[in-house]
C-alpha positions as a printed NumPy array, in Angstrom:
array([[ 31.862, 102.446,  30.585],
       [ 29.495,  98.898,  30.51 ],
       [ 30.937,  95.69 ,  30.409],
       [ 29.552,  95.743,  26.454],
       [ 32.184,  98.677,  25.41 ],
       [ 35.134,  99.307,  25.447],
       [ 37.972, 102.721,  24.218],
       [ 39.596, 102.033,  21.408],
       [ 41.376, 104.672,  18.546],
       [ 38.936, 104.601,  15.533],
       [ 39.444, 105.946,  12.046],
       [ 36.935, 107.667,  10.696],
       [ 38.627, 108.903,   7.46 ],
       [ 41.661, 108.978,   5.846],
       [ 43.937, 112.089,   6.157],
       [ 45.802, 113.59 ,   8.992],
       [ 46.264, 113.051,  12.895],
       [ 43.132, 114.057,  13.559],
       [ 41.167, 111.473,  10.891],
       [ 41.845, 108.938,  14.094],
       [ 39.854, 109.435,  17.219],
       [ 39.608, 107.533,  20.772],
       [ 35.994, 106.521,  21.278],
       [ 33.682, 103.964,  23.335],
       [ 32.764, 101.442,  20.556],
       [ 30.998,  98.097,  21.056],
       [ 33.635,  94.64 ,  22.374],
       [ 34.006,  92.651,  20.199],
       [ 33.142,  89.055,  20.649],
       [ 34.947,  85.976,  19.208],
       [ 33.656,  84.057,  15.98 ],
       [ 34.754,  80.239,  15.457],
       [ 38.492,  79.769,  15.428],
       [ 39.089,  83.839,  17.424],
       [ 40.091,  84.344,  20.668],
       [ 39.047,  87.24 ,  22.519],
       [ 42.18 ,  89.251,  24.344],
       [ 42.118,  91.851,  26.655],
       [ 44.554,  94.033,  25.537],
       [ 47.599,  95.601,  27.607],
       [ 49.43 ,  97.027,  24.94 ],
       [ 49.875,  97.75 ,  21.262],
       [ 52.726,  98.604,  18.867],
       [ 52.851, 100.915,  15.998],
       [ 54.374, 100.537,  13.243],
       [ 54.774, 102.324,   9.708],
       [ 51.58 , 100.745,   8.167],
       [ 49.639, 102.381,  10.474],
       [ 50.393, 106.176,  10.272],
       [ 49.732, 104.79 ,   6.052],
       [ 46.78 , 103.371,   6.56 ],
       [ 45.55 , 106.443,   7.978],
       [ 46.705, 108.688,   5.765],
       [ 44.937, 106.257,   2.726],
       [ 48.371, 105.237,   1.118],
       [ 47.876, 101.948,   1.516],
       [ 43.993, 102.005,  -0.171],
       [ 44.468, 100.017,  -3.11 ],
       [ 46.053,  96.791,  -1.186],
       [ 43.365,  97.317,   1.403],
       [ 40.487,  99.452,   1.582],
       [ 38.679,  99.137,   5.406],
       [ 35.01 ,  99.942,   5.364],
       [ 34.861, 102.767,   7.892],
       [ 34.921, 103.971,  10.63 ],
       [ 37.643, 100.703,  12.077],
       [ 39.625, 100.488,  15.212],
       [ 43.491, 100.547,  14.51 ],
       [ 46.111,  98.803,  15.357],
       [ 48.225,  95.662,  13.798],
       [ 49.978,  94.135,  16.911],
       [ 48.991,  93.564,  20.469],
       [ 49.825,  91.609,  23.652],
       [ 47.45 ,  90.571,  26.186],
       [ 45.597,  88.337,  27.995],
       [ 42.812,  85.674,  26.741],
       [ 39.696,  86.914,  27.921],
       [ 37.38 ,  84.482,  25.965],
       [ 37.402,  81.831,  23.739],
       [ 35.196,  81.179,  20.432],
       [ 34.216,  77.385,  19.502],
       [ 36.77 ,  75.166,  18.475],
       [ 39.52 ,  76.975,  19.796],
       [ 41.906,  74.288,  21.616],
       [ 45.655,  76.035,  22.219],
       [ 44.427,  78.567,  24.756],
       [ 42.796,  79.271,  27.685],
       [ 41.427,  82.154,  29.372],
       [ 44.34 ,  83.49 ,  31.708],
       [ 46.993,  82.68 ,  29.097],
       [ 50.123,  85.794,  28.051],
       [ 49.761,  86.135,  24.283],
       [ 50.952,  88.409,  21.391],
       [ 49.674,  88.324,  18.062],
       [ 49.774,  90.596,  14.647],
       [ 46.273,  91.298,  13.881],
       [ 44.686,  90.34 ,  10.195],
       [ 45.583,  92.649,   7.75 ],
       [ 41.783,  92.602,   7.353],
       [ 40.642,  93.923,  10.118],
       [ 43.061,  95.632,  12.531],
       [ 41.77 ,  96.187,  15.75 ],
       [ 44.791,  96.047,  18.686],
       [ 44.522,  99.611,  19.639],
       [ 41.559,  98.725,  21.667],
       [ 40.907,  97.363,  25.204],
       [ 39.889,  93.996,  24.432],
       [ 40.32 ,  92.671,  20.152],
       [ 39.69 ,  89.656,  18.764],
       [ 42.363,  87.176,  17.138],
       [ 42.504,  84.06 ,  14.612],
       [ 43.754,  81.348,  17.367],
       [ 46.633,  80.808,  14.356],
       [ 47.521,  84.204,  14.418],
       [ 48.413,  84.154,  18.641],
       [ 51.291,  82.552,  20.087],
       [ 51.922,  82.563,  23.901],
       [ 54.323,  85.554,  25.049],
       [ 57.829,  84.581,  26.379],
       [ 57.6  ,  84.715,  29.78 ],
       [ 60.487,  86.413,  30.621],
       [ 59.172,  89.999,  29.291],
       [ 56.563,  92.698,  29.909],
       [ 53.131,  92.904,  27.733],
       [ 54.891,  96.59 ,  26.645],
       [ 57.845,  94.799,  25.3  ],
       [ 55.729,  92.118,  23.791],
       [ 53.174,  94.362,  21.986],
       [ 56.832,  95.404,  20.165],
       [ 57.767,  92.351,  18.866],
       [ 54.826,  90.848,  16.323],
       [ 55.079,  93.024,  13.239],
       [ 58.633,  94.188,  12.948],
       [ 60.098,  90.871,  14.074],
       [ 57.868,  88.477,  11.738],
       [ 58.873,  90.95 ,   9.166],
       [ 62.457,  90.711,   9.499],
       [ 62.093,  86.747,   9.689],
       [ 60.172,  86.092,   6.93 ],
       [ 62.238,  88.581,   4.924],
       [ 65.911,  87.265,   6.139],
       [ 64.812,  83.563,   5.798],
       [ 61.884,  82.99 ,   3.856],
       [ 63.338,  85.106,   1.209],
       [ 66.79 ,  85.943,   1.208],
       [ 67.867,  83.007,   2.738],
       [ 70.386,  83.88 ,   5.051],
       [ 72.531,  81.175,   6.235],
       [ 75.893,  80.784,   7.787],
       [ 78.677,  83.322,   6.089],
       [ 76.07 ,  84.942,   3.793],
       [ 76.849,  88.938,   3.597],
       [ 73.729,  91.115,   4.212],
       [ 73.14 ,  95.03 ,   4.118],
       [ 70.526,  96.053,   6.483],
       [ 70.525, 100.246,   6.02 ],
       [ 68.072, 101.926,   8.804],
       [ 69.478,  99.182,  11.217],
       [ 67.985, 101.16 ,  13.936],
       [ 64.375, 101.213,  13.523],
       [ 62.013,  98.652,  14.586],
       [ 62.595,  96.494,  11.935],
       [ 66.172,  96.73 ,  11.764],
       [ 66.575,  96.311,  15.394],
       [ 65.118,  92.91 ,  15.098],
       [ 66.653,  91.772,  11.285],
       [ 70.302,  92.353,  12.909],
       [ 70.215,  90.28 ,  15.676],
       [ 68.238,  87.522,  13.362],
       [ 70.18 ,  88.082,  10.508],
       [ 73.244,  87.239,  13.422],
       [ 71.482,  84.261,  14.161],
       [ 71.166,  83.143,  11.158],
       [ 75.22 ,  83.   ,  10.766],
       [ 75.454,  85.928,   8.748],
       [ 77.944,  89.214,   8.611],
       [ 76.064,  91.93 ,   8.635],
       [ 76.59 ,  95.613,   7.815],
       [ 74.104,  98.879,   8.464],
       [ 73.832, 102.153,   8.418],
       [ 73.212, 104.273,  11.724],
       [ 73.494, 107.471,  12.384],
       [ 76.166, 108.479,  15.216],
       [ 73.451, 108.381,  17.833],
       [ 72.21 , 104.703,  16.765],
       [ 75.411, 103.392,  16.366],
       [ 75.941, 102.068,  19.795],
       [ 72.537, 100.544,  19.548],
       [ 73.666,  98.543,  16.165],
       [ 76.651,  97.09 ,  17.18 ],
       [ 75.488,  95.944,  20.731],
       [ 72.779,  94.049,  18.318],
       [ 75.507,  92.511,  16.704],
       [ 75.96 ,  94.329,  13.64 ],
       [ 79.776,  93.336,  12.227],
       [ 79.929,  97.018,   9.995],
       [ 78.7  , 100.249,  10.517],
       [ 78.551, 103.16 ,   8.04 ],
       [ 77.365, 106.523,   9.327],
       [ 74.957, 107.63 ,   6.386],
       [ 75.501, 111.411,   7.909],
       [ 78.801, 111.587,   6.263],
       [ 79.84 , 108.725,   4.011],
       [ 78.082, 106.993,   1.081],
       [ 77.303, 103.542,   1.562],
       [ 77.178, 103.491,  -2.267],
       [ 81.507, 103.772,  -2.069],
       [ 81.915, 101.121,   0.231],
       [ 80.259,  98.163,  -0.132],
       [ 80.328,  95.723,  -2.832],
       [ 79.687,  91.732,  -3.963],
       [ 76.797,  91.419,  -0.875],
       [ 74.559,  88.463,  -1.065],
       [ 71.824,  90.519,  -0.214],
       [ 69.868,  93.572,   0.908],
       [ 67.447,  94.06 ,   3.19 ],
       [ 65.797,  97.388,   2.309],
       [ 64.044,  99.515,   5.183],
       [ 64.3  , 102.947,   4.07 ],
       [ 63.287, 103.339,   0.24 ],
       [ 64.032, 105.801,  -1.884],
       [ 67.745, 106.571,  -2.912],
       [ 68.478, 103.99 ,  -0.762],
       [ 67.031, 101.624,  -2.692],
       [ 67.896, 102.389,  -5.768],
       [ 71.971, 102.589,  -4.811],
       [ 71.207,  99.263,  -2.825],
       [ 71.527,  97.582,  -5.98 ],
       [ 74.87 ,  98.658,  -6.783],
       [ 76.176,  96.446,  -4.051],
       [ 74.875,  92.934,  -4.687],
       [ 76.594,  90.504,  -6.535],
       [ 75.117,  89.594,  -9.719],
       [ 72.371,  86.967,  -8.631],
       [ 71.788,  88.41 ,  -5.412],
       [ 68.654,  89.664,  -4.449],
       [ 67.2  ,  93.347,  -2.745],
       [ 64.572,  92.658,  -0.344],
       [ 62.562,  96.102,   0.775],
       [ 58.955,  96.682,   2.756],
       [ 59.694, 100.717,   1.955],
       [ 59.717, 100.599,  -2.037],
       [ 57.632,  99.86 ,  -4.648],
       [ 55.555,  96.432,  -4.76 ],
       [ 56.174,  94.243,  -7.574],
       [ 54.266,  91.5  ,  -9.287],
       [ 54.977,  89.086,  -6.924],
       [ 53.826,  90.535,  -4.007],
       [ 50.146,  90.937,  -5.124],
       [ 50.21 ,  87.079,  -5.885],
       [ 52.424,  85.618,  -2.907],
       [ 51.886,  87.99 ,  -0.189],
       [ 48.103,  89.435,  -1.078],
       [ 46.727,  86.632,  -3.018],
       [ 45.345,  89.025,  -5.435],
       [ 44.252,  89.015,  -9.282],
       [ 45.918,  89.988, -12.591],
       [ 44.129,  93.954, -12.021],
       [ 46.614,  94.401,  -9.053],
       [ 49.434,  92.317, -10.302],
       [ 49.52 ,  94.404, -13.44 ],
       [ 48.937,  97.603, -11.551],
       [ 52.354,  96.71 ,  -9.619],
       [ 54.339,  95.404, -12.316],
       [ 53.69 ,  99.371, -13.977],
       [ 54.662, 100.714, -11.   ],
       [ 57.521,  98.873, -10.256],
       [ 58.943,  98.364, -13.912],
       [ 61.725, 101.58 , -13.43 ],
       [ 63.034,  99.56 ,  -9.709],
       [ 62.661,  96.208, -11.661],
       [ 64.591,  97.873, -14.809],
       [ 67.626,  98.795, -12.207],
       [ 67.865,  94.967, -10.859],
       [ 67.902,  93.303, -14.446],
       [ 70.646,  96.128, -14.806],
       [ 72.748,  95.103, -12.274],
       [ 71.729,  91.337, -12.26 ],
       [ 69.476,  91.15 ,  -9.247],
       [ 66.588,  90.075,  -8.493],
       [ 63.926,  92.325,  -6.756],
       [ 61.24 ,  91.448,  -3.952],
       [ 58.884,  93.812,  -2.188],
       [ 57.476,  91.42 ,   1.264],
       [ 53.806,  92.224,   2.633],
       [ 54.608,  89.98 ,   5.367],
       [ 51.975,  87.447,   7.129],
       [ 51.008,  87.024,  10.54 ],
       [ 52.049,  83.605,  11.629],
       [ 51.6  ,  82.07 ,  14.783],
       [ 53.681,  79.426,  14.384],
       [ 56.522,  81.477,  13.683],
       [ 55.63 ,  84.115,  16.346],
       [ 56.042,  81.198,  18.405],
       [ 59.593,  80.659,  17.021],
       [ 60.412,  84.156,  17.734],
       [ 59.113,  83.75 ,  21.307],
       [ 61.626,  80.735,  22.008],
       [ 64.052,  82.883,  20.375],
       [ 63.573,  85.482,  23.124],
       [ 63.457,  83.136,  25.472],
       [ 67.015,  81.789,  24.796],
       [ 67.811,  85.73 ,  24.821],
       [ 69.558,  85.06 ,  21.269],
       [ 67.388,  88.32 ,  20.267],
       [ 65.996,  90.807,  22.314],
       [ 63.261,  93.494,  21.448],
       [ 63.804,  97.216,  21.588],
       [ 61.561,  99.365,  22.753],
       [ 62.255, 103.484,  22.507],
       [ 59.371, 104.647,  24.107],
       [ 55.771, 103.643,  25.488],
       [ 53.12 , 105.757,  25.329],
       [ 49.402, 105.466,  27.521],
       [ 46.498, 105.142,  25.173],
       [ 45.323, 108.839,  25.919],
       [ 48.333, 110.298,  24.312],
       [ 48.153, 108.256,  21.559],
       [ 48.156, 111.057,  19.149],
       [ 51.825, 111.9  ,  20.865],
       [ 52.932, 108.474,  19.998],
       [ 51.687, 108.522,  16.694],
       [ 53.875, 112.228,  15.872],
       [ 57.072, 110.077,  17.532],
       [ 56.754, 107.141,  15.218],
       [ 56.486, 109.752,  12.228],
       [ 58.985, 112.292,  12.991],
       [ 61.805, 109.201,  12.326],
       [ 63.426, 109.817,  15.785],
       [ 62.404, 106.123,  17.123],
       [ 65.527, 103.89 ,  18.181],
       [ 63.414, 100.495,  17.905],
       [ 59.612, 100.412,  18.811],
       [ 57.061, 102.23 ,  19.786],
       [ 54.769, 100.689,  22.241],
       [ 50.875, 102.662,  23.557],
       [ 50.148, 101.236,  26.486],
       [ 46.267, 100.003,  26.862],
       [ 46.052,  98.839,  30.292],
       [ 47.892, 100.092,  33.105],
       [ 50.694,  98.362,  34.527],
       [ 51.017,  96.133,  31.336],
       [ 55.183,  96.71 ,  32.349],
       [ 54.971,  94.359,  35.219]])
């Protein structure tokens, strides 16, 4: 391969496993304001097995073929003009513009606002883990449900990627917090922290819980729906796995009144359930953010979180990592490896 290329997993369509491809496709080289990073590893998440498949088409349609992947860790390679708070040589993570993709690759460029520096006390594989899942879960927890000190929160699917990270923040943040696991991811939960644990194989969260502040929704579905059943009147349901609301084309994907009015059809049956109950209802697209990637790192640092990785997976078996992440088994994330040795 020249210095000009690079591998990288392209789609070239949407549909099945085999719409995404690994191919030699040109580097990329950073604009004003990007960083160039050589890639070690990259984690994948929900979105992406969606993207592929075209569910997510009318929030964002790429013009293809486009390289995958929404989260990376690295090294800075290169830097475009006016960048000033890196240098070449520096550890970084980052969750890549919604716009554009582009960390399953060997090198990908990056808004500088988008990177923070990685905490040194981890691997680039646990670092490409942390970007998506754990902004998520802050912005989410804080930003919108507002956990604070003796607030009760319901995290179900506590043991995904997601959930691994909103229990230990949602701890953090001073909360009580109560999930569902199944009797394989319960140990996981409550070494995170988690306070209650219901095992959804054989009793209904539905019966137990009642008067929480708030829900953080990971699963969808059912769960959802019942989630509602469990706030207090004023509380609020939080979910990235049900239907997007009005709010989130305006506040999350600054969008027009076509695609705020597509989602307030689409969501008026989940919207009808939360006036019912007297709760409010917010579907997050969340935002990469530097800044708070930043926080997260410090966070790390002071091990008052810690990511969890299930399994990594080199970039030529990507395909094998992508059939993990969807068959549901994951305990945490799931990390492809780009460049060897990106453990040490």
């Amino acid at each position: 391969m020249s210095s000009t290329t690079m591998q990288a997993l392209v789609l070239t369509r949407y549909g099945g496993p085999d719409a995404a491809q690994l191919r030699d496709v040109p580097r990329p080289r950073p604009a004003r304001g990007e960083v160039l990073v050589r890639v070690h590893a990259a984690g994948l998440n929900p979105v992406d097995y969606k993207t592929r498949e075209g569910m997510l088409k009318v929030v964002q349609r790429y013009p293809l073929p486009v390289v995958m992947g929404n989260e990376l860790a690295g090294v800075v390679e290169a830097l475009g003009e006016g960048v000033t708070a890196f240098v070449p040589g520096n550890r970084v993570f980052a969750r890549m513009p919604k716009e554009a993709m582009g960390g399953l690759a060997e090198y990908a460029v990056v808004p500088e606002t988008f990177l923070a520096k990685m905490p040194a006390s981890i691997d680039f594989c646990t670092a490409a883990g942390v970007p998506l899942a754990g902004l998520t879960a802050m912005q989410a927890l804080r930003d919108e449900l507002h956990v604070g000190k003796g607030s009760r929160i319901f995290i179900p699917g506590g043991a995904g990627g997601v959930g691994t990270f909103a229990i230990q923040l949602a701890k953090w943040l001073g909360a009580e917090v109560t999930t569902t696991a199944s009797s394989r991811g319960r140990a996981l939960v409550e070494e995170l922290g988690a306070d209650v644990v219901i095992d959804y194989t054989k009793d209904r969260f539905e019966e137990q819980l009642r008067d929480m502040d708030g829900v953080f929704d990971l699963i969808g579905g059912e769960t959802l729906t019942k989630s509602f059943g469990v706030v207090k009147r004023g509380g609020k349901v939080v979910s990235v796995a049900g239907m997007p609301e009005p709010e989130t084309a305006r506040k999350d994907l600054d969008r027009g009144l076509f695609l705020r009015t597509l989602f307030w059809l689409a969501s008026y049956r989940i919207r009808a359930i939360a006036r019912k109950h007297g709760v409010s209802y917010r579907y997050l697209f969340m935002h990469p953010d530097g800044s708070e990637l930043a926080e997260l790192a410090g966070l790390i640092e002071a091990k008052a979180i810690r990511p969890v990785i299930d399994r990594v997976f080199p970039l030529k078996d990507v395909a094998d990592a992508f059939a993990y992440l969807e068959s549901g088994r994951a305990k945490g994330k799931v990390v492809v490896e780009i460049e060897s040795g990106s453990v040490l």
